[in-house]
Amino acid sequence: TNEFAFADDPFANMPKLRARLFANENPLGISASAKEAIIKATEIGNRYAWMEFGQLKSLIATDDGVKPANIMMAPGSSDILMAAADHFAKGGGTILTSTMTYDDLLQRAEKFGAKIKALPMTKEYKFDLNAIKASITPDVKLVYIVNPNNPTGTIIPTPELEAFIREVSPKVPVFIDEAYIDFYEPADRPKLGKLVAEGMNVILARTFSKIHGFAGLRLGYAIAQPDMLKILHAYTNGDFAVSITTLMAGIASYKDIEWQNHCRAENAKARAYTTKALADLGYEVIPSATNFILFPIRMKTKTFEGQMFGQGIGIQTRDFNGQPYCRVSVGTMDEMAIFMDGFKKVVG
Ligand code: PLP
């Protein structure tokens, strides 16, 4: 083993789990169409991927009502988050966000000199957009919002989010991390691309890691103004960071609406089952629009986590305001039954 790699990564020596529910992955894998595309890609792995990223950008641009020039591909949306963190941390300044949200961008920006101002969420565990608006001062360089949010699973009503972007983005860039957007029912999905098309200073970050099951294959993209993409591109290799194999699989999966609908429906079923099973035990689950669930637990996070992992059940735990919470990803129905069984053993 490489003694330098992952020296402090808790997942590096992960035991074999019966239910892997700690990373919000797609338990159903990648689609048959994506697998087929990967095999085809082996024949042209010697070629640079100009045509393929162009094709995928065109498909996304059409759906989002933007131009291909508004899109930059990346090996997962993390690269977009890191590029934004590096850029907006430069020279200090503040990034405005909320507590109880995904903090990869925030931690990176802090490391490079940014101050992070995280405002409390509403009592429904949502971003408090009014409080954020009221906190915009000249030192705020970026507003970071995650919708649907991780780890709370909550969503901001689309009209409120749109109005917020219209009001705030002329003053300060707004970053909307849409990693879990594919779990909206298609008719309810926010269409923030139209705000980019109108020229607003908003950056949308999307990923194939969730409903498409590409967490290991690595594919994501940003939608923003071309000038902003040019800035972010200075911190990444942009489109060319993605392999032709991943792009071809991504194109196949993107077109495979049937597979996406199947994954969304299976997720909703297993999520409803788990939410009800926890509620039946008296646990108050935060209503989730995503492929994970957050709920308060009644024991110390480390004790709970140790006892769950000890049974081969991977979950995550967090403390917010001194209250311990469990975040469990939505797996298959079988995995959720294993989770509930293990949970009952731990809580007695
Ligand atoms: N943003 C959010 C809110 C996430 O939860 C994740 C991963 O779980 C990411 C971004 C990054 O995902 P990826 O780099 O796999 O696209």
CSV table of C-alpha atoms and ligand atoms in Angstrom, one decimal:
chain,number,residue,atom,x,y,z
A,1,THR,CA,0.0,0.0,0.0
A,2,ASN,CA,1.0,3.6,-0.5
A,3,GLU,CA,1.7,5.0,3.0
A,4,PHE,CA,1.3,8.6,1.8
A,5,ALA,CA,-2.0,8.2,0.0
A,6,PHE,CA,-5.1,8.9,2.2
A,7,ALA,CA,-3.1,9.0,5.4
A,8,ASP,CA,-6.0,10.7,7.1
A,9,ASP,CA,-8.9,9.4,5.0
A,10,PRO,CA,-11.3,7.5,7.1
A,11,PHE,CA,-12.7,5.6,4.1
A,12,ALA,CA,-9.2,4.3,2.9
A,13,ASN,CA,-9.4,1.2,5.0
A,14,MET,CA,-13.2,0.7,4.7
A,15,PRO,CA,-14.2,-2.8,5.8
A,16,LYS,CA,-16.5,-4.7,3.4
A,17,LEU,CA,-20.0,-3.3,4.1
A,18,ARG,CA,-23.4,-5.1,3.9
A,19,ALA,CA,-25.0,-1.7,3.2
A,20,ARG,CA,-22.8,1.1,1.8
A,21,LEU,CA,-24.9,4.2,2.7
A,22,PHE,CA,-22.4,6.9,3.5
A,23,ALA,CA,-21.7,8.6,0.2
A,24,ASN,CA,-25.0,9.2,-1.6
A,25,GLU,CA,-24.0,6.9,-4.5
A,26,ASN,CA,-26.5,5.3,-6.9
A,27,PRO,CA,-27.0,1.7,-5.5
A,28,LEU,CA,-28.2,0.5,-8.9
A,29,GLY,CA,-25.0,1.2,-10.7
A,30,ILE,CA,-24.6,2.7,-14.2
A,31,SER,CA,-27.1,2.1,-17.0
A,32,ALA,CA,-26.7,-0.7,-19.6
A,33,SER,CA,-26.5,2.0,-22.2
A,34,ALA,CA,-23.5,3.6,-20.5
A,35,LYS,CA,-21.8,0.2,-20.2
A,36,GLU,CA,-22.2,-0.4,-23.9
A,37,ALA,CA,-20.8,3.0,-24.6
A,38,ILE,CA,-17.8,2.3,-22.5
A,39,ILE,CA,-17.0,-0.8,-24.5
A,40,LYS,CA,-17.4,1.2,-27.7
A,41,ALA,CA,-15.0,3.8,-26.3
A,42,THR,CA,-12.2,1.3,-26.0
A,43,GLU,CA,-11.9,1.5,-29.8
A,44,ILE,CA,-11.2,5.2,-29.9
A,45,GLY,CA,-9.3,5.8,-26.7
A,46,ASN,CA,-6.4,6.9,-28.8
A,47,ARG,CA,-8.3,10.0,-29.9
A,48,TYR,CA,-8.8,13.3,-28.2
A,49,ALA,CA,-12.4,13.9,-27.2
A,50,TRP,CA,-13.2,17.2,-29.1
A,51,MET,CA,-16.3,15.8,-30.8
A,52,GLU,CA,-17.6,14.0,-27.7
A,53,PHE,CA,-17.6,16.9,-25.3
A,54,GLY,CA,-19.1,19.1,-28.0
A,55,GLN,CA,-21.9,16.5,-28.3
A,56,LEU,CA,-22.6,16.4,-24.6
A,57,LYS,CA,-22.5,20.2,-24.3
A,58,SER,CA,-25.0,20.5,-27.1
A,59,LEU,CA,-27.4,18.1,-25.5
A,60,ILE,CA,-27.2,20.0,-22.1
A,61,ALA,CA,-27.4,23.4,-23.8
A,62,THR,CA,-30.6,22.5,-25.6
A,63,ASP,CA,-32.2,21.2,-22.4
A,64,ASP,CA,-31.1,24.2,-20.3
A,65,GLY,CA,-31.8,26.9,-22.9
A,66,VAL,CA,-28.2,28.1,-22.9
A,67,LYS,CA,-25.3,28.1,-25.5
A,68,PRO,CA,-22.6,25.4,-25.5
A,69,ALA,CA,-20.2,28.3,-24.6
A,70,ASN,CA,-22.0,28.6,-21.3
A,71,ILE,CA,-20.9,25.1,-20.3
A,72,MET,CA,-17.6,23.7,-19.0
A,73,MET,CA,-17.1,19.9,-18.5
A,74,ALA,CA,-15.2,18.6,-15.5
A,75,PRO,CA,-14.2,15.2,-13.9
A,76,GLY,CA,-17.1,15.5,-11.4
A,77,SER,CA,-18.5,18.7,-10.0
A,78,SER,CA,-15.9,18.8,-7.2
A,79,ASP,CA,-13.5,20.3,-9.7
A,80,ILE,CA,-15.9,23.2,-10.4
A,81,LEU,CA,-16.3,23.7,-6.6
A,82,MET,CA,-12.5,23.7,-6.1
A,83,ALA,CA,-11.9,26.1,-9.0
A,84,ALA,CA,-14.5,28.5,-7.6
A,85,ALA,CA,-13.0,28.2,-4.1
A,86,ASP,CA,-9.5,28.9,-5.3
A,87,HIS,CA,-10.6,31.9,-7.3
A,88,PHE,CA,-13.0,33.5,-4.8
A,89,ALA,CA,-10.6,33.0,-1.9
A,90,LYS,CA,-7.9,35.0,-3.7
A,91,GLY,CA,-7.1,38.2,-1.8
A,92,GLY,CA,-9.3,37.3,1.2
A,93,GLY,CA,-12.9,38.3,1.4
A,94,THR,CA,-16.0,36.5,2.6
A,95,ILE,CA,-18.0,33.6,1.2
A,96,LEU,CA,-21.6,33.8,2.4
A,97,THR,CA,-23.5,30.6,2.9
A,98,SER,CA,-25.5,28.6,5.5
A,99,THR,CA,-24.7,26.2,8.3
A,100,MET,CA,-25.7,22.5,7.7
A,101,THR,CA,-24.5,22.5,4.1
A,102,TYR,CA,-21.9,20.8,1.9
A,103,ASP,CA,-18.6,22.3,2.9
A,104,ASP,CA,-16.0,21.1,0.4
A,105,LEU,CA,-15.9,24.5,-1.4
A,106,LEU,CA,-16.0,26.4,1.9
A,107,GLN,CA,-13.1,24.4,3.5
A,108,ARG,CA,-10.9,24.8,0.5
A,109,ALA,CA,-11.6,28.5,0.2
A,110,GLU,CA,-10.9,29.0,3.9
A,111,LYS,CA,-7.5,27.2,3.4
A,112,PHE,CA,-6.6,29.8,0.8
A,113,GLY,CA,-7.5,32.8,2.8
A,114,ALA,CA,-11.3,33.4,2.5
A,115,LYS,CA,-13.5,34.0,5.5
A,116,ILE,CA,-16.7,31.9,5.7
A,117,LYS,CA,-19.9,33.4,7.0
A,118,ALA,CA,-22.4,30.6,7.6
A,119,LEU,CA,-25.9,31.9,8.6
A,120,PRO,CA,-28.3,29.6,10.5
A,121,MET,CA,-30.9,27.7,8.5
A,122,THR,CA,-34.6,28.3,9.0
A,123,LYS,CA,-36.3,25.9,11.4
A,124,GLU,CA,-37.4,23.9,8.4
A,125,TYR,CA,-33.7,23.2,7.7
A,126,LYS,CA,-33.7,25.5,4.6
A,127,PHE,CA,-31.4,28.2,3.4
A,128,ASP,CA,-32.6,31.5,4.9
A,129,LEU,CA,-32.5,33.6,1.8
A,130,ASN,CA,-33.7,36.8,3.5
A,131,ALA,CA,-31.0,36.6,6.1
A,132,ILE,CA,-28.4,36.0,3.4
A,133,LYS,CA,-29.6,39.0,1.4
A,134,ALA,CA,-29.4,41.1,4.5
A,135,SER,CA,-25.8,40.1,5.1
A,136,ILE,CA,-24.4,41.1,1.7
A,137,THR,CA,-21.6,43.6,2.5
A,138,PRO,CA,-18.8,44.8,0.1
A,139,ASP,CA,-16.4,42.1,1.4
A,140,VAL,CA,-18.7,39.3,0.2
A,141,LYS,CA,-17.1,37.7,-2.9
A,142,LEU,CA,-19.5,34.8,-3.5
A,143,VAL,CA,-22.8,33.4,-2.2
A,144,TYR,CA,-22.8,29.5,-2.0
A,145,ILE,CA,-26.1,27.7,-2.0
A,146,VAL,CA,-26.8,24.0,-2.4
A,147,ASN,CA,-30.2,23.1,-3.8
A,148,PRO,CA,-31.4,20.4,-3.1
A,149,ASN,CA,-29.2,20.7,0.0
A,150,ASN,CA,-26.8,18.2,1.4
A,151,PRO,CA,-27.0,17.0,4.2
A,152,THR,CA,-30.6,18.2,5.0
A,153,GLY,CA,-32.2,17.0,1.8
A,154,THR,CA,-34.4,20.1,1.7
A,155,ILE,CA,-35.2,22.3,-1.3
A,156,ILE,CA,-35.8,26.0,-1.7
A,157,PRO,CA,-39.1,26.9,-3.5
A,158,THR,CA,-38.1,27.7,-7.1
A,159,PRO,CA,-39.8,31.1,-7.4
A,160,GLU,CA,-37.9,32.2,-4.2
A,161,LEU,CA,-34.6,31.0,-5.5
A,162,GLU,CA,-35.1,32.7,-8.8
A,163,ALA,CA,-36.1,36.0,-7.2
A,164,PHE,CA,-33.1,35.7,-4.9
A,165,ILE,CA,-30.7,35.3,-7.9
A,166,ARG,CA,-32.3,38.1,-9.8
A,167,GLU,CA,-31.8,40.5,-6.8
A,168,VAL,CA,-28.4,39.3,-5.6
A,169,SER,CA,-26.4,38.3,-8.6
A,170,PRO,CA,-26.0,41.9,-10.0
A,171,LYS,CA,-24.1,42.6,-6.7
A,172,VAL,CA,-22.2,39.4,-6.1
A,173,PRO,CA,-21.9,36.1,-8.0
A,174,VAL,CA,-24.2,33.3,-6.8
A,175,PHE,CA,-23.0,29.7,-6.9
A,176,ILE,CA,-25.8,27.1,-7.0
A,177,ASP,CA,-24.6,23.6,-6.3
A,178,GLU,CA,-27.2,21.4,-8.0
A,179,ALA,CA,-25.6,18.0,-7.4
A,180,TYR,CA,-28.9,16.5,-6.4
A,181,ILE,CA,-31.2,18.3,-9.0
A,182,ASP,CA,-31.9,15.0,-10.9
A,183,PHE,CA,-34.0,13.8,-7.9
A,184,TYR,CA,-36.7,16.5,-8.6
A,185,GLU,CA,-39.6,15.0,-10.5
A,186,PRO,CA,-38.9,16.3,-14.1
A,187,ALA,CA,-41.9,18.7,-14.0
A,188,ASP,CA,-40.7,20.4,-10.8
A,189,ARG,CA,-37.1,20.7,-11.7
A,190,PRO,CA,-35.8,24.3,-11.4
A,191,LYS,CA,-34.7,25.8,-14.7
A,192,LEU,CA,-32.0,28.2,-13.7
A,193,GLY,CA,-30.3,27.9,-17.0
A,194,LYS,CA,-32.7,30.6,-18.2
A,195,LEU,CA,-31.2,33.1,-15.7
A,196,VAL,CA,-27.7,32.3,-17.2
A,197,ALA,CA,-29.2,32.9,-20.7
A,198,GLU,CA,-30.5,36.3,-19.4
A,199,GLY,CA,-26.9,37.2,-18.5
A,200,MET,CA,-27.1,36.8,-14.7
A,201,ASN,CA,-23.9,36.2,-12.8
A,202,VAL,CA,-24.8,32.7,-11.5
A,203,ILE,CA,-22.7,29.6,-11.6
A,204,LEU,CA,-24.6,26.2,-11.7
A,205,ALA,CA,-22.6,23.1,-10.8
A,206,ARG,CA,-24.0,19.7,-11.8
A,207,THR,CA,-22.8,16.2,-11.5
A,208,PHE,CA,-23.3,12.7,-13.1
A,209,SER,CA,-22.3,11.1,-9.8
A,210,LYS,CA,-25.8,10.8,-8.4
A,211,ILE,CA,-28.7,9.6,-10.6
A,212,HIS,CA,-26.4,8.6,-13.4
A,213,GLY,CA,-24.2,6.5,-11.0
A,214,PHE,CA,-20.9,8.1,-12.3
A,215,ALA,CA,-19.3,8.8,-8.9
A,216,GLY,CA,-16.3,6.5,-9.9
A,217,LEU,CA,-16.3,7.5,-13.6
A,218,ARG,CA,-16.2,11.2,-12.7
A,219,LEU,CA,-18.3,13.6,-14.8
A,220,GLY,CA,-19.7,17.0,-14.0
A,221,TYR,CA,-20.1,20.4,-15.5
A,222,ALA,CA,-20.7,24.1,-14.8
A,223,ILE,CA,-23.2,26.4,-16.5
A,224,ALA,CA,-22.2,30.1,-16.3
A,225,GLN,CA,-21.3,33.2,-18.3
A,226,PRO,CA,-18.4,32.5,-20.7
A,227,ASP,CA,-16.3,35.1,-18.9
A,228,MET,CA,-16.8,33.3,-15.6
A,229,LEU,CA,-16.0,29.9,-17.2
A,230,LYS,CA,-12.8,31.4,-18.5
A,231,ILE,CA,-11.8,32.5,-15.0
A,232,LEU,CA,-12.6,29.0,-13.6
A,233,HIS,CA,-10.8,27.4,-16.4
A,234,ALA,CA,-7.6,29.0,-15.2
A,235,TYR,CA,-7.8,26.6,-12.2
A,236,THR,CA,-8.7,23.4,-14.0
A,237,ASN,CA,-8.0,21.7,-17.3
A,238,GLY,CA,-11.7,22.2,-18.2
A,239,ASP,CA,-13.3,19.9,-20.8
A,240,PHE,CA,-10.0,18.1,-21.5
A,241,ALA,CA,-9.9,16.8,-17.9
A,242,VAL,CA,-12.6,14.3,-18.9
A,243,SER,CA,-11.8,11.0,-20.7
A,244,ILE,CA,-13.4,10.0,-23.9
A,245,THR,CA,-14.7,6.8,-22.1
A,246,THR,CA,-16.5,8.8,-19.5
A,247,LEU,CA,-17.9,11.3,-22.0
A,248,MET,CA,-19.3,8.5,-24.3
A,249,ALA,CA,-20.8,6.8,-21.3
A,250,GLY,CA,-22.2,10.2,-20.1
A,251,ILE,CA,-23.8,10.9,-23.5
A,252,ALA,CA,-25.5,7.5,-23.4
A,253,SER,CA,-26.7,7.9,-19.9
A,254,TYR,CA,-27.9,11.5,-20.4
A,255,LYS,CA,-30.1,10.3,-23.3
A,256,ASP,CA,-31.3,7.3,-21.3
A,257,ILE,CA,-34.4,9.0,-19.7
A,258,GLU,CA,-36.0,5.6,-19.0
A,259,TRP,CA,-33.0,4.6,-16.8
A,260,GLN,CA,-33.1,8.0,-14.9
A,261,ASN,CA,-36.8,7.6,-14.3
A,262,HIS,CA,-36.2,4.1,-13.0
A,263,CYS,CA,-33.5,5.2,-10.6
A,264,ARG,CA,-35.6,8.2,-9.4
A,265,ALA,CA,-38.6,6.0,-8.8
A,266,GLU,CA,-36.6,3.3,-6.9
A,267,ASN,CA,-35.0,6.0,-4.8
A,268,ALA,CA,-38.3,7.5,-3.9
A,269,LYS,CA,-39.7,4.0,-2.9
A,270,ALA,CA,-36.7,3.2,-0.7
A,271,ARG,CA,-36.7,6.7,0.8
A,272,ALA,CA,-40.4,6.5,1.7
A,273,TYR,CA,-40.0,3.1,3.3
A,274,THR,CA,-37.0,4.3,5.4
A,275,THR,CA,-38.7,7.6,6.4
A,276,LYS,CA,-41.8,5.7,7.6
A,277,ALA,CA,-39.8,3.0,9.4
A,278,LEU,CA,-37.9,5.7,11.3
A,279,ALA,CA,-41.0,7.7,12.0
A,280,ASP,CA,-42.7,4.5,13.4
A,281,LEU,CA,-39.8,4.4,15.9
A,282,GLY,CA,-40.4,8.0,16.9
A,283,TYR,CA,-37.6,9.6,14.9
A,284,GLU,CA,-38.3,12.9,13.3
A,285,VAL,CA,-36.9,12.7,9.7
A,286,ILE,CA,-36.3,15.9,7.8
A,287,PRO,CA,-38.4,15.6,4.6
A,288,SER,CA,-35.9,14.8,1.8
A,289,ALA,CA,-36.0,15.5,-1.9
A,290,THR,CA,-32.8,13.6,-2.5
A,291,ASN,CA,-31.1,10.2,-2.3
A,292,PHE,CA,-30.3,10.6,1.5
A,293,ILE,CA,-32.1,11.3,4.7
A,294,LEU,CA,-31.0,13.3,7.8
A,295,PHE,CA,-32.5,12.8,11.2
A,296,PRO,CA,-31.6,13.6,14.8
A,297,ILE,CA,-30.3,10.7,16.9
A,298,ARG,CA,-30.2,10.2,20.7
A,299,MET,CA,-26.7,9.1,21.2
A,300,LYS,CA,-23.2,10.4,20.6
A,301,THR,CA,-22.2,10.4,16.9
A,302,LYS,CA,-19.0,8.4,17.3
A,303,THR,CA,-20.8,5.7,19.4
A,304,PHE,CA,-23.6,5.4,16.9
A,305,GLU,CA,-21.3,5.4,13.9
A,306,GLY,CA,-19.0,2.8,15.5
A,307,GLN,CA,-22.0,0.5,16.2
A,308,MET,CA,-23.5,0.8,12.7
A,309,PHE,CA,-20.1,0.2,11.0
A,310,GLY,CA,-19.5,-2.6,13.4
A,311,GLN,CA,-22.5,-4.3,11.8
A,312,GLY,CA,-21.3,-3.6,8.3
A,313,ILE,CA,-23.6,-0.6,7.7
A,314,GLY,CA,-21.9,2.5,6.5
A,315,ILE,CA,-23.6,5.8,7.3
A,316,GLN,CA,-22.4,9.3,8.2
A,317,THR,CA,-23.0,11.3,11.4
A,318,ARG,CA,-22.7,15.0,12.2
A,319,ASP,CA,-23.2,17.3,15.1
A,320,PHE,CA,-25.1,20.6,14.5
A,321,ASN,CA,-25.6,23.0,17.4
A,322,GLY,CA,-24.7,20.2,19.8
A,323,GLN,CA,-27.4,17.9,18.3
A,324,PRO,CA,-26.1,14.6,16.8
A,325,TYR,CA,-27.6,13.6,13.5
A,326,CYS,CA,-27.4,10.5,11.2
A,327,ARG,CA,-27.3,10.9,7.5
A,328,VAL,CA,-28.1,7.7,5.6
A,329,SER,CA,-28.0,7.4,1.9
A,330,VAL,CA,-30.9,5.8,0.1
A,331,GLY,CA,-29.8,2.4,-1.1
A,332,THR,CA,-31.8,-0.5,-2.5
A,333,MET,CA,-34.8,-1.8,-0.5
A,334,ASP,CA,-32.7,-4.7,0.7
A,335,GLU,CA,-30.0,-2.3,2.0
A,336,MET,CA,-32.6,-0.1,3.7
A,337,ALA,CA,-34.0,-3.2,5.4
A,338,ILE,CA,-30.5,-4.0,6.6
A,339,PHE,CA,-30.1,-0.4,7.8
A,340,MET,CA,-33.4,-0.5,9.8
A,341,ASP,CA,-32.5,-3.8,11.3
A,342,GLY,CA,-29.1,-2.6,12.4
A,343,PHE,CA,-30.5,0.7,13.6
A,344,LYS,CA,-33.0,-1.1,15.8
A,345,LYS,CA,-30.2,-3.1,17.4
A,346,VAL,CA,-28.2,0.0,18.1
A,347,VAL,CA,-31.0,2.1,19.6
A,348,GLY,CA,-32.7,-0.8,21.5
B,1,PLP,N1,-21.9,19.0,-4.3
B,1,PLP,C1,-22.6,18.3,-3.3
B,1,PLP,C2,-23.7,19.0,-2.6
B,1,PLP,C3,-22.3,16.9,-3.1
B,1,PLP,O1,-23.0,16.3,-2.1
B,1,PLP,C4,-21.2,16.3,-3.8
B,1,PLP,C5,-20.9,14.9,-3.5
B,1,PLP,O2,-21.5,14.2,-2.8
B,1,PLP,C6,-20.5,17.1,-4.7
B,1,PLP,C7,-20.9,18.4,-4.9
B,1,PLP,C8,-19.4,16.5,-5.5
B,1,PLP,O3,-19.7,15.4,-6.2
B,1,PLP,P1,-18.8,15.0,-7.5
B,1,PLP,O4,-17.5,15.6,-7.4
B,1,PLP,O5,-18.8,13.5,-7.5
B,1,PLP,O6,-19.6,15.6,-8.7
